[in-house]
Coordinates of C-alpha atoms and ligand atoms in Angstrom, one line a residue:
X330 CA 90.9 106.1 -60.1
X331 CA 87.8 107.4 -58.2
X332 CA 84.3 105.8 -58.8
X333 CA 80.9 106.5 -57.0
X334 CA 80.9 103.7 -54.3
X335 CA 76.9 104.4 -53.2
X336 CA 74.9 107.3 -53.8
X337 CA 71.0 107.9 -52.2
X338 CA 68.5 110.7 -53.7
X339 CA 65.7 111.5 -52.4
X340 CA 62.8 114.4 -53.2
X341 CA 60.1 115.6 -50.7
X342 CA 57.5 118.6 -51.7
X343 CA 57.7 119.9 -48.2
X344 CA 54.5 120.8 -45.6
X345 CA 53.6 123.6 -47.8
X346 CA 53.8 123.6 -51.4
X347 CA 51.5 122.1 -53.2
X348 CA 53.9 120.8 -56.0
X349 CA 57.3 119.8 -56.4
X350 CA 59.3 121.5 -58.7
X351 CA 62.9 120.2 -57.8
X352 CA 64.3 117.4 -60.2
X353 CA 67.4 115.6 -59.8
X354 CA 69.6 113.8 -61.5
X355 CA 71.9 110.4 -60.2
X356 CA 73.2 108.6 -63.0
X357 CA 77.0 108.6 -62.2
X358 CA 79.0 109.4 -62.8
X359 CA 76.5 112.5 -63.6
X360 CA 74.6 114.0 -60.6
X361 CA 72.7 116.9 -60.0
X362 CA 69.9 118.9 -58.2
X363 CA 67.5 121.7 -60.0
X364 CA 65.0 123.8 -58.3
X365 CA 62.7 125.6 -60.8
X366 CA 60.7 128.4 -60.5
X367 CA 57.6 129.8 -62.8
X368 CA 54.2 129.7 -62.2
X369 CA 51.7 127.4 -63.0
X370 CA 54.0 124.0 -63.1
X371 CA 56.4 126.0 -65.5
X372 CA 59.1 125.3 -62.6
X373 CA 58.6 121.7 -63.0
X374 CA 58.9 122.1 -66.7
X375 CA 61.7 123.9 -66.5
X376 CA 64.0 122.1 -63.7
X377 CA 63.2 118.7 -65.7
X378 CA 63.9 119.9 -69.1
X379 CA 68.0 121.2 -67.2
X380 CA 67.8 117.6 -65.8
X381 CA 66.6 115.7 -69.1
X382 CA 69.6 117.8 -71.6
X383 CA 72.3 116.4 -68.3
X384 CA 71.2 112.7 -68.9
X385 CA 72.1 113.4 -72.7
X386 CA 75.8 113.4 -71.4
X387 CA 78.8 115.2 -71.7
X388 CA 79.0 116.7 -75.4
X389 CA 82.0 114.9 -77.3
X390 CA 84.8 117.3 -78.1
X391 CA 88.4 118.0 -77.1
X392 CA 87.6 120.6 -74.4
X393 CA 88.1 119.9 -70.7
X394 CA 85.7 118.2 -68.8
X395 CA 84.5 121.6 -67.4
X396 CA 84.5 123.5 -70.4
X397 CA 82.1 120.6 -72.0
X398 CA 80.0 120.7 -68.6
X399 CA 79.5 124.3 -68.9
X400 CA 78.5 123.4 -72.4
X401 CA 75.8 121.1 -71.4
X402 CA 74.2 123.4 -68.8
X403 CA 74.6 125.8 -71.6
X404 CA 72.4 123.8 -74.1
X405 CA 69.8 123.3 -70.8
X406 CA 69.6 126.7 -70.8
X407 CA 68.6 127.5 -74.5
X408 CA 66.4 124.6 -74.1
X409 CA 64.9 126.3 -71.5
X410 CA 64.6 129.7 -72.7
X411 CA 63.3 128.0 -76.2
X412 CA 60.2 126.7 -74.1
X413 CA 59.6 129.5 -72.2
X414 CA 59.5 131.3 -75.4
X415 CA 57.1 129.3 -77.7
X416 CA 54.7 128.1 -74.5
X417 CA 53.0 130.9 -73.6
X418 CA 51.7 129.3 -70.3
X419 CA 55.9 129.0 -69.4
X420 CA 56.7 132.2 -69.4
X421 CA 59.3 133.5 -67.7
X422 CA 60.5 129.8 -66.5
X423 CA 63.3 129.0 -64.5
X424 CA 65.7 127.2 -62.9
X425 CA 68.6 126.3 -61.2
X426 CA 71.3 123.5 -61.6
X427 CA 73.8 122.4 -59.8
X428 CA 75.8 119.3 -61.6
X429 CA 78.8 117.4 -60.3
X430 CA 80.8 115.0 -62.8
X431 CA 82.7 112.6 -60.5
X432 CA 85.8 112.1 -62.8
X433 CA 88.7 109.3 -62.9
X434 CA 90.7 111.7 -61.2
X435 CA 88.7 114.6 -60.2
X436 CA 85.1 116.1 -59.4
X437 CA 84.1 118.6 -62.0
X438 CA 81.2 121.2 -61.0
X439 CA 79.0 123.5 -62.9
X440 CA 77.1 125.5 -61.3
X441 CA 74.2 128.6 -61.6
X442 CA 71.6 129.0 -58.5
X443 CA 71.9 128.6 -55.2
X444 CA 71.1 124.8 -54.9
X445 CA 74.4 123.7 -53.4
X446 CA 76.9 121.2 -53.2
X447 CA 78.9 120.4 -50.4
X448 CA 81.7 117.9 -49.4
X449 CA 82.4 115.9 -46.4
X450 CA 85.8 115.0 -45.2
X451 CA 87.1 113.8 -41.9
X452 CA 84.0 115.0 -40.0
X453 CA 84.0 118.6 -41.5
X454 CA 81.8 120.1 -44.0
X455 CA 83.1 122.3 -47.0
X456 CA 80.3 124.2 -49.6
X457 CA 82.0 123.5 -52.8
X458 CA 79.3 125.9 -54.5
X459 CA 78.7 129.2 -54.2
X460 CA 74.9 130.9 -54.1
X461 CA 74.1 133.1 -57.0
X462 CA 71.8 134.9 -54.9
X463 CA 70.8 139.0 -53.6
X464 CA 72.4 137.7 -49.9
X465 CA 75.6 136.2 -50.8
X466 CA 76.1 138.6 -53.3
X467 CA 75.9 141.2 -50.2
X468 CA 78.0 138.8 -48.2
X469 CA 80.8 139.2 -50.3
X470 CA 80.5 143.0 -51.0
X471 CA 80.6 142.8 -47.4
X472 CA 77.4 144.5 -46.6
X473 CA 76.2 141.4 -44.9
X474 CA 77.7 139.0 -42.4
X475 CA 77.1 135.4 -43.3
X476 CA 75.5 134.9 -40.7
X477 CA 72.8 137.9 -41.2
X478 CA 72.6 136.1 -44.4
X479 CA 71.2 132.8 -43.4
X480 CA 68.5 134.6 -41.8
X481 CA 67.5 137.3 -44.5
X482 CA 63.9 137.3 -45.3
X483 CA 64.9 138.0 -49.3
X484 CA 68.0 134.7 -48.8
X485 CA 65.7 132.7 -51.6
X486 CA 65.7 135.3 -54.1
X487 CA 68.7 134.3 -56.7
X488 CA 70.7 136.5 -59.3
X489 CA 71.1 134.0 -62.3
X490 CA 68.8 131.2 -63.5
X491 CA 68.7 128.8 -66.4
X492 CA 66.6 130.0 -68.7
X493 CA 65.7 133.3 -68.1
X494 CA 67.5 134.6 -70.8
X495 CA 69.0 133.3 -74.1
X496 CA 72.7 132.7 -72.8
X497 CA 74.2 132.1 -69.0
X498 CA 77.0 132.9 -67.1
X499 CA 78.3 129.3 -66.0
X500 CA 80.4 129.0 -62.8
X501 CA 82.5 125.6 -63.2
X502 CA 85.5 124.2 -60.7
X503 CA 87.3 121.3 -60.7
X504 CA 88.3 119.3 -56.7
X505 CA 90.2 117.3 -55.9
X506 CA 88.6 114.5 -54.0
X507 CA 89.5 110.8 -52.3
X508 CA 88.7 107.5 -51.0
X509 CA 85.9 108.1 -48.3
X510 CA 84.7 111.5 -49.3
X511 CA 80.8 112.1 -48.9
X512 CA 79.0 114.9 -51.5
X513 CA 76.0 116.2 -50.9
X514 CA 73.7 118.0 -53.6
X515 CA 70.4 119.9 -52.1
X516 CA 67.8 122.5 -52.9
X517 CA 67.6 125.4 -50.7
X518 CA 64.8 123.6 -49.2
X519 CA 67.2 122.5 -47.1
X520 CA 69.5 125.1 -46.6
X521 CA 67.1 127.6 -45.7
X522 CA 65.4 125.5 -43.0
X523 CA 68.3 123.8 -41.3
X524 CA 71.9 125.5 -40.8
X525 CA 74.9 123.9 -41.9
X526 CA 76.2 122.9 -38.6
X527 CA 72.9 120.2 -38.4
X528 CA 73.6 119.3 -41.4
X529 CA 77.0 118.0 -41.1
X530 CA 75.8 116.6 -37.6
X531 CA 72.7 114.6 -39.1
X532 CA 75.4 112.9 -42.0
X533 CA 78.0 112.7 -39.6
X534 CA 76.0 110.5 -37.3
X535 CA 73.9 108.4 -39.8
X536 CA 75.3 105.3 -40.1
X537 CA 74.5 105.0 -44.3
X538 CA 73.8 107.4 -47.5
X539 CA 70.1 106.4 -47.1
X540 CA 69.8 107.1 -43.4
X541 CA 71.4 110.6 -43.7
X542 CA 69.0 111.3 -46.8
X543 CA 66.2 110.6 -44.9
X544 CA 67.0 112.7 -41.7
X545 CA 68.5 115.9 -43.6
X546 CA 64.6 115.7 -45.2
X547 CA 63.3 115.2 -42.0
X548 CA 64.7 117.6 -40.3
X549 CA 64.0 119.8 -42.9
X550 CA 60.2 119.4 -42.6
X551 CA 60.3 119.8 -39.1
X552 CA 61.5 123.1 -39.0
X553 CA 58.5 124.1 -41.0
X554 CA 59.3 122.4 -45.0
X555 CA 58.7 125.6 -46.2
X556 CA 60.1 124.7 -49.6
X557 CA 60.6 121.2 -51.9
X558 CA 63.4 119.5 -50.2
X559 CA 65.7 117.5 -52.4
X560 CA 69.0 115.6 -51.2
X561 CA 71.5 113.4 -53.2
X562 CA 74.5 112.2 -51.7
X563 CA 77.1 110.0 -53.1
X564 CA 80.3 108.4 -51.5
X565 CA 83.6 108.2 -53.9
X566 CA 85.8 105.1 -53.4
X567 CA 89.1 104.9 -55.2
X568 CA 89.7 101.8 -57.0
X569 CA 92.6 100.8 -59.3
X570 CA 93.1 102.5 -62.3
X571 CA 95.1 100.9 -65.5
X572 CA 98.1 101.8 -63.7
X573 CA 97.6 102.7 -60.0
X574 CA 98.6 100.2 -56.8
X575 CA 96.4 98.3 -54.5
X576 CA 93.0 98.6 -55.0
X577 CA 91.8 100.6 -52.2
X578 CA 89.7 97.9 -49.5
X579 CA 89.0 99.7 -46.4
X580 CA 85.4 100.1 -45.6
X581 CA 83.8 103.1 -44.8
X582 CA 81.4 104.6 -42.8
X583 CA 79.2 107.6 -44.3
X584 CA 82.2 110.8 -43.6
X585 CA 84.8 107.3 -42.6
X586 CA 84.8 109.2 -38.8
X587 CA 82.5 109.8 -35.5
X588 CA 80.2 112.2 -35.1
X589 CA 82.4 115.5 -35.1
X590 CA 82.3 118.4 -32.4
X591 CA 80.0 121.0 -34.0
X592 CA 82.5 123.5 -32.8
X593 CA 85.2 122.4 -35.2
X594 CA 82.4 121.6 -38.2
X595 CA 81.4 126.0 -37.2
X596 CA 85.2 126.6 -37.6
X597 CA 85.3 125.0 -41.0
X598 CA 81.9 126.2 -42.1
X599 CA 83.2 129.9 -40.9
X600 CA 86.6 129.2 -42.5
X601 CA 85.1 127.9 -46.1
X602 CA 83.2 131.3 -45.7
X603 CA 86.1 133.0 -46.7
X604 CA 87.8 133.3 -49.9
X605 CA 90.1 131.0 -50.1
X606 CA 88.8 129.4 -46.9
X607 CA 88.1 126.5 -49.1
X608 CA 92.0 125.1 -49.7
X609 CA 93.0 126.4 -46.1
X610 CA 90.5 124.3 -44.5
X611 CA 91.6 121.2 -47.0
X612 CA 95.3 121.8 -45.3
X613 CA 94.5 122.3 -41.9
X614 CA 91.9 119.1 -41.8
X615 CA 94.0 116.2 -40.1
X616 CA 94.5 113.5 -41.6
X617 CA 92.5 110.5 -41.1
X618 CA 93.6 108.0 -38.4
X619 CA 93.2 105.1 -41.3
X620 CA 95.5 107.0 -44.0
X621 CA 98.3 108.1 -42.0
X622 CA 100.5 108.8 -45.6
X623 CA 97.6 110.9 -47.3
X624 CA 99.0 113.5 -49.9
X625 CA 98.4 116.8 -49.4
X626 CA 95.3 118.1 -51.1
X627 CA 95.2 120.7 -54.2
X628 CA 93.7 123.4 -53.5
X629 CA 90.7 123.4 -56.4
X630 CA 91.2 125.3 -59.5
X631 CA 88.3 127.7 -59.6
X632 CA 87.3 129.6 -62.6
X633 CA 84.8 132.2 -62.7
X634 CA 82.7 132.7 -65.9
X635 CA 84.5 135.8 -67.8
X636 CA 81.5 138.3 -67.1
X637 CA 82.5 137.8 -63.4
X638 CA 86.0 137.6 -63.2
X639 CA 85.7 141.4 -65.2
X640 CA 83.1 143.0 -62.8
X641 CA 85.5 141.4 -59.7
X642 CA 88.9 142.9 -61.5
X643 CA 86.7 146.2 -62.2
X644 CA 85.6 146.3 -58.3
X645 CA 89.1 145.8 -57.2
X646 CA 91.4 148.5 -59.4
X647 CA 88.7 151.3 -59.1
X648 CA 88.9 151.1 -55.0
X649 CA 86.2 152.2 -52.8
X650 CA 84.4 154.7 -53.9
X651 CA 84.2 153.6 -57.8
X652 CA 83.2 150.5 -56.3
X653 CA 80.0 151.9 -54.7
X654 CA 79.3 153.6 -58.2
X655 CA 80.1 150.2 -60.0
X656 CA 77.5 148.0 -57.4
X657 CA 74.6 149.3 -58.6
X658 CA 75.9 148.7 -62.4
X659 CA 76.6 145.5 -61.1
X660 CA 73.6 144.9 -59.7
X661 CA 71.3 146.4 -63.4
X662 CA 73.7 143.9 -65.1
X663 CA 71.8 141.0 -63.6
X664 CA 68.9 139.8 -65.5
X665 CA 66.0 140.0 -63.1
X666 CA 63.4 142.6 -63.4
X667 CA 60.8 144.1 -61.0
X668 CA 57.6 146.0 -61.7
X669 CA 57.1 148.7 -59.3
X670 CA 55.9 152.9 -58.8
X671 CA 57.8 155.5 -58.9
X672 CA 58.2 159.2 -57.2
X673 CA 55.6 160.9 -59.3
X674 CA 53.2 157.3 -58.9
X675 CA 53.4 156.3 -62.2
X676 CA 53.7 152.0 -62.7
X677 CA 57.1 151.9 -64.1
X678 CA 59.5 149.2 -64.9
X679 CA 62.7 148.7 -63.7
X680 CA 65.9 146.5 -63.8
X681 CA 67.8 145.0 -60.9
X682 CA 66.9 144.2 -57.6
X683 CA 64.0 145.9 -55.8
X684 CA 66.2 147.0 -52.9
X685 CA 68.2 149.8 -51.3
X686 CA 72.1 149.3 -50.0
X687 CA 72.9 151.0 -46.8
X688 CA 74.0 154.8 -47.9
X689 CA 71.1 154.7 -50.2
X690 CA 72.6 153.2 -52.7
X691 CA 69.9 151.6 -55.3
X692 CA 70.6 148.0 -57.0
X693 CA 68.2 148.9 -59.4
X694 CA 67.7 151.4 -62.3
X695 CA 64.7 152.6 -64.0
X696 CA 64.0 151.3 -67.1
X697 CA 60.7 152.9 -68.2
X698 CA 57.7 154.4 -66.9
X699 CA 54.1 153.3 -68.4
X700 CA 51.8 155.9 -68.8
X701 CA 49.2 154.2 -66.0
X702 CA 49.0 156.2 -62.5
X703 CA 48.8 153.6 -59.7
X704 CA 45.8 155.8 -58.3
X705 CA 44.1 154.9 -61.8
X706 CA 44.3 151.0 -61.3
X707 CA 41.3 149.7 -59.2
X708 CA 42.4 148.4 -55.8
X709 CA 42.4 145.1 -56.3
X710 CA 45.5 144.6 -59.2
X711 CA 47.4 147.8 -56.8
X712 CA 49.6 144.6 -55.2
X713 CA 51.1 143.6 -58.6
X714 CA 52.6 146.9 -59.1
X715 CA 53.7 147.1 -55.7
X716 CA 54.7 143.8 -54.6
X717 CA 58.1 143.8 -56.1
X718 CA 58.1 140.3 -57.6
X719 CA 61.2 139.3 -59.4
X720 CA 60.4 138.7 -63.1
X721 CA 61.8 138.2 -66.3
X722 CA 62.4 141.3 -68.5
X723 CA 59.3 139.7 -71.0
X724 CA 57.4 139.0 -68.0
X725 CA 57.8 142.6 -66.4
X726 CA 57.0 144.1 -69.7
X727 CA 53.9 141.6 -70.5
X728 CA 52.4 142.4 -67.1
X729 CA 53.0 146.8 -67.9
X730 CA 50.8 145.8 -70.9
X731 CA 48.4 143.9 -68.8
X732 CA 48.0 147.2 -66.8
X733 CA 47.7 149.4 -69.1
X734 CA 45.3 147.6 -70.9
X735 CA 43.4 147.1 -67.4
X736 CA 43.7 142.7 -68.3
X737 CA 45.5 142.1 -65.1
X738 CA 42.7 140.1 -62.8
X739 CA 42.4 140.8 -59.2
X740 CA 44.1 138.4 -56.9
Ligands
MN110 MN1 63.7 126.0 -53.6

């Protein structure tokens, strides 16, 4: 039977934001990590409000422990969209949640944003989680090498949110996990300052959860803290269950090994880059020297939210040339919005993502054009129709409105 043996959480608003708008949650065997986003504290509003509907607990019912995890984040995110909608001052609020249940036999994980979770086993480090974000998407549509993504100017913008619209596609998984296994939760905060490798270094070496909290933030405000920082880690022990053997009594250290090469934690990183990476690096991972008979691990069942699995099984019977005509579909069907001008000058809204594949292929599609000339807004609002900024389809509109009703106040 696994239980949480020690967990450490810690949240740091960085060197240069002025607020914090990560929340977390460690209640096990419930944990998770928000990061919201909004304007004018919305983001705290909104990350808090996915954290407070977690603490209510899994809903009772006879679904499986994902499908009533999914459920939860599901009710955060009408919460959510319910307050964005009757506060004016949180509109457009967002957020998102990553949430690990650590089970009597297994970790269940729901999942929408690109905070992460990763596990540590033997020395190596696995992401369990995979980024709803513009990069990764690119990643795996193979216009981007991962490791052009970690360094893409655009790698914080995300593709699905809690609480931007009324319902959300929910990614949930269920792992198998053991005796001695370390889990780490974070915000991109720390993923975009510090690269995996130093991450699995800094936990590898501490000597306890609360050391390798403290460094992972660290490290992350001294490459610069751009962004709140938020860490949780937890260590699963196995104990016994009503029916299993000897209760499990060996102590361990924070991944149960020494510091690994950072060669090997690369090949793993580069090997749970790939699809189906994940169970091949579970296989291939040696055993440890203190469990000499450990069964070999499941690989984890994955499921995709429907919407997904479709688009993917679209993407792969209509071959190539479809699938560069079905990206940009793709792409419209997310639920981000961007104001911007187009050919003839004319403010205009559009749907998707302000950017342009290589073949000039768009991710975006027009969705209307206001009748306000950019020429015809004074200088000092031009930026809002111009800088490209990711909104909510309400927000998009709202700020058209603004424009053409000349409200919008100079920045
Ligand atoms: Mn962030």
């Amino acid at each position: 039977m696994l239980r949480v043996a020690k967990h450490f959480e810690r949240t740091d608003t960085g060197r240069q934001r002025r607020a914090n708008e990560d929340s977390y949650l460690a209640r096990s065997p419930l944990f998770a990590v928000a990061d919201g986003m909004g304007g004018a504290q919305a983001g705290e509003v909104a990350s808090r409000t996915a954290v407070e509907v977690l603490q209510e607990g899994l809903p009772d019912g006879s679904g499986s422990i994902e499908e009533r995890l999914a459920g939860l984040v599901r009710e955060a995110n009408a919460r959510i969209h319910d307050l964005s909608r009757s506060h004016e001052e949180h509109a457009g609020m967002g957020t998102t949640l990553t949430a690990a249940y650590v089970g009597e036999d297994e970790l269940t994980v729901a999942h929408v944003g690109d905070s992460r979770l990763y596990l540590f086993r033997d020395g190596r480090l696995e992401r369990l989680s995979r980024d709803h974000s513009l990069v990764e998407e690119l990643v795996r549509e193979g216009k981007l090498t991962p490791e052009e993504a970690e360094e893409h100017p655009q790698r914080s913008i995300i593709t699905r949110a809690l609480g931007v619209e009324a319902s959300v596609m929910v990614d949930t998984a269920t792992h198998q996990v053991r005796d001695g296994d370390v889990l780490l939760l974070c915000s991109d905060g720390l993923t975009s300052m510090i690269h995996e490798p130093r991450v699995a270094e800094i936990v590898a070496r501490a000597a306890s959860l609360e050391e390798a909290g403290r460094e992972l933030v660290e490290a992350a405000n001294a490459a610069g803290g751009r962004d709140n920082i938020t860490v949780v880690l937890l260590r699963i022990e196995e104990v016994a269950g009503p029916d299993a053997g000897p209760p499990a009594t060996e102590q361990s250290t924070v991944t149960g090994v020494a510091a690994p090469r950072v060669a090997a934690v690369r090949a793993a990183v580069a090997r749970a880059g790939t699809r189906g990476g994940e169970a091949q690096a579970r296989r291939r991972g040696p055993a440890s020297p203190r469990r000499p008979v450990e069964p070999e691990a499941r690989p984890p069942r994955r499921r995709r939210a429907p919407r997904t699995r479709t688009a993917l099984k679209v993407l792969a019977v209509t071959g190539v040339i479809l699938a560069l005509v079905a990206i940009p579909g793709y792409f419209a069907s997310q639920t981000v919005y961007f104001v911007g001008v187009d050919a003839d000058g004319f403010v205009t809204l559009y749907r998707g993502m302000p950017y342009d594949l290589p073949g000039g292929i768009h991710v975006y599609t027009k969705n209307f054009e206001s009748g306000v000339a950019l020429d015809a807004l004074p200088a000092r609002v031009r930026t809002t129709a111009t800088e490209h900024k990711l909104r909510s389809h309400d927000d998009a509109v709202d700020l058209i409105r603004q424009l053409e009703r000349g409200q919008v106040a100079g920045q």
